[in-house]
Tab-separated table of C-alpha atoms in Angstrom:
chain	number	residue	atom	x	y	z
A	71	MET	CA	-6.565	98.664	-8.065
A	72	LEU	CA	-5.304	98.044	-11.455
A	73	HIS	CA	-7.394	98.157	-14.169
A	74	VAL	CA	-6.145	96.196	-17.589
A	75	LYS	CA	-6.656	97.785	-20.971
A	76	LEU	CA	-5.848	95.896	-24.108
A	77	ALA	CA	-5.019	96.854	-27.787
A	78	TYR	CA	-4.022	94.673	-30.828
A	79	THR	CA	-2.165	95.384	-33.991
A	80	PHE	CA	-1.399	94.081	-37.286
A	81	THR	CA	1.953	92.427	-38.632
A	82	ARG	CA	3.018	90.450	-41.569
A	83	ALA	CA	5.655	88.676	-39.441
A	84	GLY	CA	5.067	84.984	-37.588
A	85	GLY	CA	5.978	84.321	-34.255
A	86	MET	CA	3.958	83.771	-31.132
A	87	ARG	CA	0.182	85.157	-31.681
A	88	MET	CA	-0.390	85.880	-27.681
A	89	GLN	CA	1.196	89.442	-27.691
A	90	LEU	CA	-0.496	90.609	-24.154
A	91	ASP	CA	3.021	92.065	-23.721
A	92	ASN	CA	3.611	95.105	-20.836
A	93	PRO	CA	6.705	96.803	-20.932
A	94	LEU	CA	7.059	97.176	-16.536
A	95	PHE	CA	6.579	93.150	-17.050
A	96	GLU	CA	9.497	92.571	-19.504
A	97	ILE	CA	11.912	94.683	-17.340
A	98	LEU	CA	10.978	92.471	-13.909
A	99	SER	CA	11.321	89.309	-16.248
A	100	ALA	CA	14.681	90.477	-17.783
A	101	VAL	CA	16.143	91.227	-14.292
A	102	HIS	CA	14.886	88.081	-12.844
A	103	ALA	CA	15.989	86.156	-15.531
A	104	ALA	CA	19.363	87.771	-16.008
A	105	GLY	CA	20.012	88.655	-12.269
A	106	SER	CA	20.954	92.633	-12.697
A	107	VAL	CA	19.578	95.619	-13.871
A	108	GLY	CA	22.448	96.276	-16.258
A	109	GLN	CA	22.649	92.758	-17.799
A	110	ALA	CA	18.490	93.149	-17.749
A	111	ALA	CA	18.974	96.190	-20.018
A	112	THR	CA	21.413	94.535	-22.359
A	113	ARG	CA	18.839	92.052	-22.651
A	114	LEU	CA	15.964	94.490	-23.872
A	115	GLN	CA	18.454	96.417	-25.700
A	116	LEU	CA	17.697	99.427	-23.780
A	117	SER	CA	19.858	101.806	-22.018
A	118	TYR	CA	20.528	101.425	-17.959
A	119	ARG	CA	19.153	104.527	-17.195
A	120	HIS	CA	15.769	104.344	-19.247
A	121	VAL	CA	15.753	101.091	-17.442
A	122	TRP	CA	15.926	102.254	-13.939
A	123	GLY	CA	13.830	104.978	-14.519
A	124	GLU	CA	10.858	103.048	-15.522
A	125	LEU	CA	11.497	100.762	-12.573
A	126	LYS	CA	11.841	103.678	-10.342
A	127	LYS	CA	8.622	105.123	-12.076
A	128	TRP	CA	6.633	102.715	-11.528
A	129	GLU	CA	7.817	102.172	-7.527
A	130	ALA	CA	6.392	105.702	-7.242
A	131	ALA	CA	2.494	104.730	-9.104
A	132	LEU	CA	2.482	101.492	-7.146
A	133	ASP	CA	3.733	102.904	-3.876
A	134	ALA	CA	5.777	99.686	-3.650
A	135	GLU	CA	9.562	98.208	-3.697
A	136	LEU	CA	10.229	96.230	-7.091
A	137	ILE	CA	13.661	96.368	-6.641
A	138	VAL	CA	16.055	95.225	-3.980
A	139	TRP	CA	18.791	97.872	-4.188
A	140	GLU	CA	21.862	96.985	-1.762
A	141	ARG	CA	25.186	98.719	-2.262
A	142	GLY	CA	27.671	96.341	-3.368
A	143	LYS	CA	25.285	93.610	-4.715
A	144	ARG	CA	23.114	93.169	-7.774
A	145	ALA	CA	19.852	94.445	-7.803
A	146	ARG	CA	17.373	91.709	-7.715
A	147	LEU	CA	12.946	91.736	-7.555
A	148	SER	CA	11.674	92.276	-4.323
A	149	PRO	CA	9.390	89.892	-2.794
A	150	PHE	CA	6.564	92.281	-4.107
A	151	GLY	CA	8.345	92.235	-7.355
A	152	GLU	CA	8.248	88.511	-7.997
A	153	LYS	CA	4.724	88.404	-6.412
A	154	LEU	CA	3.644	90.762	-9.298
A	155	LEU	CA	5.859	88.976	-11.808
A	156	PHE	CA	4.091	85.869	-11.371
A	157	ALA	CA	0.965	86.861	-11.103
A	158	GLU	CA	1.209	88.047	-14.581
A	159	GLN	CA	2.425	84.840	-15.745
A	160	ARG	CA	-0.424	82.786	-14.374
A	161	ALA	CA	-2.711	85.497	-15.717
A	162	LYS	CA	-1.849	85.081	-19.129
A	163	MET	CA	-1.219	81.227	-18.810
A	164	ARG	CA	-4.852	81.324	-18.048
A	165	VAL	CA	-6.598	83.086	-20.710
A	166	HIS	CA	-4.436	82.021	-23.382
A	167	PRO	CA	-6.908	79.894	-25.374
A	168	GLN	CA	-9.739	82.661	-24.694
A	169	VAL	CA	-7.023	85.172	-26.339
A	170	GLU	CA	-5.839	82.784	-29.177
A	171	ASN	CA	-9.659	82.317	-29.803
A	172	LEU	CA	-10.025	85.906	-29.921
A	173	VAL	CA	-6.913	86.362	-32.439
A	174	ALA	CA	-8.454	83.363	-34.649
A	175	GLU	CA	-12.005	84.661	-35.075
A	176	MET	CA	-10.422	88.274	-35.973
A	177	GLU	CA	-7.842	86.725	-38.269
A	178	ARG	CA	-10.574	84.546	-39.746
A	179	GLU	CA	-12.717	87.769	-40.840
A	180	PHE	CA	-9.588	89.896	-42.220
A	181	ALA	CA	-8.538	86.778	-44.246
A	182	LEU	CA	-11.660	86.580	-46.001
A	183	ALA	CA	-11.744	90.348	-46.551
A	184	PHE	CA	-8.218	90.199	-47.781
A	185	ASP	CA	-7.971	86.894	-49.931
A	186	PRO	CA	-11.467	85.443	-50.974
A	187	ASP	CA	-9.200	82.300	-52.396
A	188	VAL	CA	-7.919	81.615	-48.741
A	189	HIS	CA	-9.313	78.342	-47.580
A	190	VAL	CA	-10.496	78.228	-44.022
A	191	ILE	CA	-10.635	75.317	-41.722
A	192	PRO	CA	-12.892	75.950	-38.787
A	193	MET	CA	-11.552	73.887	-35.919
A	194	PHE	CA	-12.320	73.138	-31.809
A	195	ALA	CA	-9.551	71.476	-30.447
A	196	SER	CA	-7.996	70.461	-26.820
A	197	HIS	CA	-5.038	72.454	-25.772
A	198	ASP	CA	-1.964	71.660	-27.507
A	199	LEU	CA	1.238	73.676	-27.972
A	200	ALA	CA	2.180	72.317	-31.738
A	201	LEU	CA	-1.280	73.728	-32.821
A	202	THR	CA	-0.143	77.325	-32.667
A	203	ARG	CA	2.751	76.247	-34.295
A	204	LEU	CA	0.967	74.456	-37.140
A	205	LYS	CA	-1.370	77.726	-37.491
A	206	GLU	CA	1.320	79.929	-38.469
A	207	PHE	CA	2.918	77.141	-40.615
A	208	LEU	CA	-0.330	76.864	-42.670
A	209	ALA	CA	-0.813	80.577	-42.704
A	210	ARG	CA	2.803	81.050	-43.989
A	211	ASP	CA	3.555	78.293	-46.249
A	212	ALA	CA	0.304	76.756	-47.808
A	213	GLY	CA	-2.459	79.416	-47.909
A	214	LEU	CA	-4.684	77.811	-45.329
A	215	HIS	CA	-5.996	79.700	-42.276
A	216	LEU	CA	-6.995	77.373	-39.296
A	217	ASP	CA	-9.792	79.068	-37.297
A	218	LEU	CA	-8.728	77.375	-33.993
A	219	GLN	CA	-10.524	77.528	-30.637
A	220	PHE	CA	-9.428	75.695	-27.813
A	221	GLY	CA	-11.938	73.463	-25.119
A	222	GLY	CA	-11.906	70.328	-23.614
A	223	SER	CA	-11.674	67.041	-25.736
A	224	LEU	CA	-15.227	66.104	-25.170
A	225	ALA	CA	-16.779	69.649	-26.241
A	226	CYS	CA	-14.624	69.116	-29.600
A	227	ILE	CA	-16.043	66.203	-31.039
A	228	GLU	CA	-19.497	67.437	-30.057
A	229	ALA	CA	-18.912	70.581	-31.836
A	230	LEU	CA	-17.795	68.556	-34.822
A	231	SER	CA	-21.159	66.640	-34.434
A	232	ARG	CA	-23.251	69.498	-34.391
A	233	GLY	CA	-21.225	70.945	-37.686
A	234	ASP	CA	-20.074	73.878	-35.551
A	235	CYS	CA	-16.493	73.174	-36.958
A	236	LEU	CA	-14.843	71.221	-39.640
A	237	LEU	CA	-11.974	69.852	-37.575
A	238	ALA	CA	-11.709	68.905	-34.213
A	239	GLY	CA	-8.919	67.745	-32.057
A	240	PHE	CA	-8.471	65.334	-29.078
A	241	HIS	CA	-6.102	63.244	-27.156
A	242	VAL	CA	-6.307	59.747	-25.730
A	243	SER	CA	-3.860	57.962	-23.695
A	244	GLU	CA	-2.234	54.380	-24.681
A	245	ASP	CA	-4.158	53.127	-21.580
A	246	ARG	CA	-7.533	52.931	-23.650
A	247	GLY	CA	-8.580	49.832	-23.224
A	248	GLN	CA	-12.364	48.300	-22.827
A	249	GLY	CA	-14.010	49.610	-19.923
A	250	SER	CA	-11.256	52.689	-19.749
A	251	MET	CA	-12.580	56.130	-19.356
A	252	ALA	CA	-11.505	57.552	-22.259
A	253	HIS	CA	-13.564	54.349	-23.183
A	254	LYS	CA	-16.681	55.219	-21.736
A	255	ALA	CA	-16.061	58.939	-22.789
A	256	PHE	CA	-15.284	58.556	-26.746
A	257	LYS	CA	-17.117	55.703	-27.544
A	258	ALA	CA	-20.392	57.795	-27.584
A	259	LEU	CA	-19.115	60.394	-29.701
A	260	LEU	CA	-17.110	59.046	-32.452
A	261	LYS	CA	-18.829	56.862	-35.138
A	262	PRO	CA	-17.615	54.209	-37.456
A	263	GLY	CA	-18.534	54.936	-41.035
A	264	ARG	CA	-18.929	58.582	-39.919
A	265	HIS	CA	-15.603	59.988	-38.598
A	266	LYS	CA	-12.269	59.736	-39.538
A	267	LEU	CA	-8.932	60.035	-37.693
A	268	ILE	CA	-5.820	61.601	-38.506
A	269	GLN	CA	-2.536	61.671	-36.862
A	270	PHE	CA	-1.211	64.349	-35.467
A	271	VAL	CA	1.370	64.175	-32.506
A	272	GLY	CA	2.549	61.810	-29.794
A	273	ARG	CA	2.674	63.336	-26.349
A	274	GLN	CA	4.306	62.539	-23.181
A	275	GLN	CA	1.959	63.374	-19.809
A	276	GLY	CA	3.137	63.101	-16.437
A	277	LEU	CA	3.670	65.108	-13.249
A	278	MET	CA	5.203	68.603	-13.204
A	279	LEU	CA	7.155	69.381	-10.134
A	280	ALA	CA	9.333	72.365	-8.605
A	281	PRO	CA	12.856	72.302	-9.814
A	282	GLY	CA	14.502	69.920	-7.961
A	283	ASN	CA	11.649	68.138	-6.896
A	284	PRO	CA	12.011	69.175	-3.288
A	285	LYS	CA	9.075	67.261	-2.484
A	286	GLY	CA	10.144	63.961	-3.043
A	287	VAL	CA	7.512	62.955	-5.505
A	288	ALA	CA	8.606	59.240	-6.998
A	289	GLY	CA	5.068	58.740	-8.443
A	290	ILE	CA	1.086	58.587	-8.811
A	291	GLU	CA	0.718	57.219	-5.587
A	292	ASP	CA	2.424	60.100	-3.635
A	293	LEU	CA	-0.498	62.302	-4.619
A	294	LYS	CA	-2.472	60.948	-1.650
A	295	ARG	CA	0.172	63.081	0.395
A	296	ALA	CA	-1.479	65.594	2.342
A	297	ASP	CA	1.544	68.008	2.261
A	298	LEU	CA	1.214	68.377	-1.500
A	299	ARG	CA	-1.205	70.687	-3.443
A	300	PHE	CA	-2.027	69.467	-6.354
A	301	VAL	CA	-3.519	71.338	-9.395
A	302	ASN	CA	-5.922	69.663	-12.105
A	303	ARG	CA	-7.279	70.455	-15.498
A	304	GLN	CA	-10.678	71.033	-16.564
A	305	PRO	CA	-13.917	68.749	-16.361
A	306	GLY	CA	-14.179	67.380	-19.715
A	307	SER	CA	-10.578	67.670	-20.906
A	308	GLY	CA	-8.909	64.634	-22.044
A	309	THR	CA	-6.330	65.667	-19.540
A	310	ARG	CA	-8.865	65.244	-16.819
A	311	LEU	CA	-9.826	61.996	-18.214
A	312	GLU	CA	-6.040	60.322	-17.970
A	313	ILE	CA	-5.506	61.529	-14.433
A	314	GLU	CA	-8.563	59.975	-13.365
A	315	GLN	CA	-7.936	56.741	-15.077
A	316	LEU	CA	-4.165	56.798	-13.539
A	317	LEU	CA	-5.845	57.411	-9.788
A	318	ALA	CA	-8.274	54.514	-10.645
A	319	ARG	CA	-5.636	51.911	-11.733
A	320	ALA	CA	-3.516	52.917	-8.333
A	321	ALA	CA	-6.774	52.662	-6.244
A	322	ILE	CA	-6.515	56.324	-5.123
A	323	ALA	CA	-10.007	58.091	-4.626
A	324	PRO	CA	-9.911	61.906	-6.420
A	325	SER	CA	-11.137	62.869	-2.850
A	326	SER	CA	-8.162	62.105	-1.323
A	327	VAL	CA	-6.186	64.079	-3.501
A	328	ASN	CA	-5.404	67.563	-2.078
A	329	GLY	CA	-6.669	70.191	-4.681
A	330	PHE	CA	-7.965	67.662	-6.789
A	331	GLU	CA	-10.808	70.103	-7.601
A	332	ARG	CA	-8.909	73.105	-8.281
A	333	ALA	CA	-8.669	73.243	-12.406
A	334	GLU	CA	-6.787	75.105	-14.656
A	335	PRO	CA	-7.940	75.477	-18.731
A	336	THR	CA	-4.491	74.592	-20.300
A	337	HIS	CA	-1.272	72.591	-19.684
A	338	LEU	CA	0.682	76.091	-19.573
A	339	ALA	CA	-1.691	77.250	-16.678
A	340	VAL	CA	-0.976	74.224	-14.954
A	341	ALA	CA	2.515	74.777	-14.999
A	342	ALA	CA	2.104	78.405	-13.914
A	343	ALA	CA	0.721	77.432	-11.102
A	344	VAL	CA	3.776	75.189	-10.181
A	345	ALA	CA	6.323	77.486	-11.344
A	346	SER	CA	4.829	80.329	-8.797
A	347	ASN	CA	4.231	77.901	-5.859
A	348	MET	CA	0.676	78.243	-6.002
A	349	ALA	CA	0.777	74.355	-6.062
A	350	ASP	CA	3.734	71.561	-5.598
A	351	VAL	CA	2.582	68.779	-8.486
A	352	GLY	CA	0.261	69.304	-11.009
A	353	PHE	CA	-0.496	67.313	-14.344
A	354	GLY	CA	0.261	67.852	-18.113
A	355	ILE	CA	2.212	67.738	-21.124
A	356	GLN	CA	6.132	67.481	-20.609
A	357	ALA	CA	6.788	70.696	-23.414
A	358	ALA	CA	4.618	72.745	-20.725
A	359	ALA	CA	6.877	71.674	-17.396
A	360	ALA	CA	9.867	72.599	-19.749
A	361	ALA	CA	8.569	76.064	-20.845
A	362	PHE	CA	8.543	76.973	-17.175
A	363	GLY	CA	11.529	75.289	-16.020
A	364	LEU	CA	9.860	72.530	-14.061
A	365	GLU	CA	10.935	68.686	-13.558
A	366	PHE	CA	8.892	66.042	-15.084
A	367	LEU	CA	7.944	62.534	-14.233
A	368	PRO	CA	6.503	60.771	-17.242
A	369	LEU	CA	3.379	58.595	-16.386
A	370	LEU	CA	1.860	58.059	-19.576
A	371	ARG	CA	2.056	58.226	-23.593
A	372	GLU	CA	-0.889	59.625	-25.514
A	373	GLN	CA	-1.981	60.170	-29.195
A	374	TYR	CA	-3.374	63.642	-30.183
A	375	TYR	CA	-5.888	63.122	-33.010
A	376	PHE	CA	-7.563	65.299	-35.570
A	377	VAL	CA	-11.009	64.088	-36.418
A	378	CYS	CA	-13.592	64.969	-39.619
A	379	LEU	CA	-16.692	63.641	-40.927
A	380	LYS	CA	-16.070	61.111	-43.498
A	381	GLU	CA	-16.988	63.411	-46.276
A	382	ALA	CA	-14.657	66.188	-45.351
A	383	VAL	CA	-11.540	63.878	-45.308
A	384	ASP	CA	-10.636	64.354	-49.004
A	385	GLY	CA	-11.994	67.716	-49.557
A	386	ALA	CA	-9.305	70.188	-50.301
A	387	PRO	CA	-8.514	72.001	-47.244
A	388	ILE	CA	-8.266	68.713	-45.263
A	389	ARG	CA	-6.617	66.892	-47.976
A	390	LYS	CA	-3.923	69.928	-48.148
A	391	LEU	CA	-3.494	69.936	-44.461
A	392	ARG	CA	-2.679	65.940	-44.443
A	393	GLU	CA	0.080	66.523	-47.311
A	394	LEU	CA	1.475	69.230	-45.201
A	395	LEU	CA	1.819	67.525	-41.664
A	396	ALA	CA	3.611	64.767	-43.336
A	397	ARG	CA	6.212	67.372	-44.698
A	398	SER	CA	9.625	67.274	-43.269
A	399	GLU	CA	9.306	71.350	-42.930
A	400	TRP	CA	6.629	70.943	-40.941
A	401	GLN	CA	7.649	68.023	-38.552
A	402	GLY	CA	11.173	70.066	-38.127
A	403	LEU	CA	9.119	72.645	-36.726
A	404	VAL	CA	7.958	70.429	-33.904
A	405	ALA	CA	11.595	68.678	-33.112
A	406	ASP	CA	12.265	70.972	-30.501
A	407	LEU	CA	9.154	70.680	-28.228
A	408	PRO	CA	10.150	68.232	-25.334
A	409	GLY	CA	8.011	64.874	-24.989
A	410	TYR	CA	6.532	64.927	-28.693
A	411	ASP	CA	6.889	62.689	-31.424
A	412	ILE	CA	5.428	62.917	-35.167
A	413	GLU	CA	5.410	59.333	-36.002
A	414	GLY	CA	2.623	59.180	-38.820
A	415	ALA	CA	1.599	62.376	-39.007
A	416	GLY	CA	-0.771	63.364	-41.477
A	417	GLU	CA	-1.965	59.594	-42.018
A	418	VAL	CA	-5.689	58.942	-41.954
A	419	ILE	CA	-6.856	55.860	-39.832
A	420	ALA	CA	-9.532	53.851	-39.269
A	421	LEU	CA	-11.447	54.315	-35.437
A	422	SER	CA	-10.926	50.429	-35.706
A	423	ARG	CA	-7.217	50.453	-35.757
A	424	ALA	CA	-6.997	53.908	-33.388
A	425	LEU	CA	-9.334	52.756	-30.741
A	426	PRO	CA	-9.633	49.113	-29.392
A	427	TRP	CA	-13.406	49.690	-28.758
A	428	TYR	CA	-14.239	49.238	-32.733
A	429	SER	CA	-14.171	45.888	-33.948
A	430	PHE	CA	-14.734	45.127	-37.484
A	431	ARG	CA	-13.968	42.273	-39.872
A	432	LYS	CA	-13.495	45.471	-42.426
A	433	PRO	CA	-12.609	48.910	-41.233
A	434	LYS	CA	-15.387	51.231	-41.821
């Protein structure tokens, strides 16, 4: 049984916040991507001797072959090496929100200790790849600290109403008319005259499939097939509501979908499950599928909103956030995320305009 020990460091550089790095898996990933130990060493800027020695050391420690060494052929990961690498990737994607939450909590405390003038925006939000970039952008260019906690869309809005955060993030599909599941879930939580919406990003959601689509999945109707293993998002998430809505429109009972109750906490964890052949199809955002080199079948467009209380929308932290969302510098940082668009970013809109369940002569 292997035991995991975590540690953290301080840095002034930007980049990915989730630093769950391990030298062994860096080597395995490089060999998997490059196709040889020599090219892996070049990618890692290490000597061939060092990489070869590390692999041999770990093979002895694990009592298992990590690399297939065949005379005259390029080295490749053994079946165990592949399995070990994918296990690490799945585990990292599953704990990604918790690690981000831990980093956010620690950074908030350190920010308050080192910079008493910093604006801290406590935020509960549904998982999104652009939010991590936004957090780094705000801290670097604006002196704003986004104290980001990931959770399901519904729970995040509830946290806002309880006063646990200043800002919440949720997403809703374009199929959000009267009687939709989004209508039933969100109308009781969002109150005209109390809440204000701020546009963040638009996203494409759809089916994530193995490269080449070997199962020949053509649409939502294929989820009824017994040979397809599905991986879902957790109950209470906006993505879970959307797949349930799509199934209802197609007259497909969730119980007829193989694996419907198997849930992952993030889009990246869903993509990792498909990439590691633990599932044949998942539902999530296009950018997560692209991150794992998966096929993507778009099914809907959705809008991701920030929501705050009416009295907070013109306060200094939220006002500054809105201004920065409209800046070209920020929008350029999102341009390379597949399936994203930033139309109207930072604009404050009334509930009656964004959500068709509210109808007033004058927006409240």
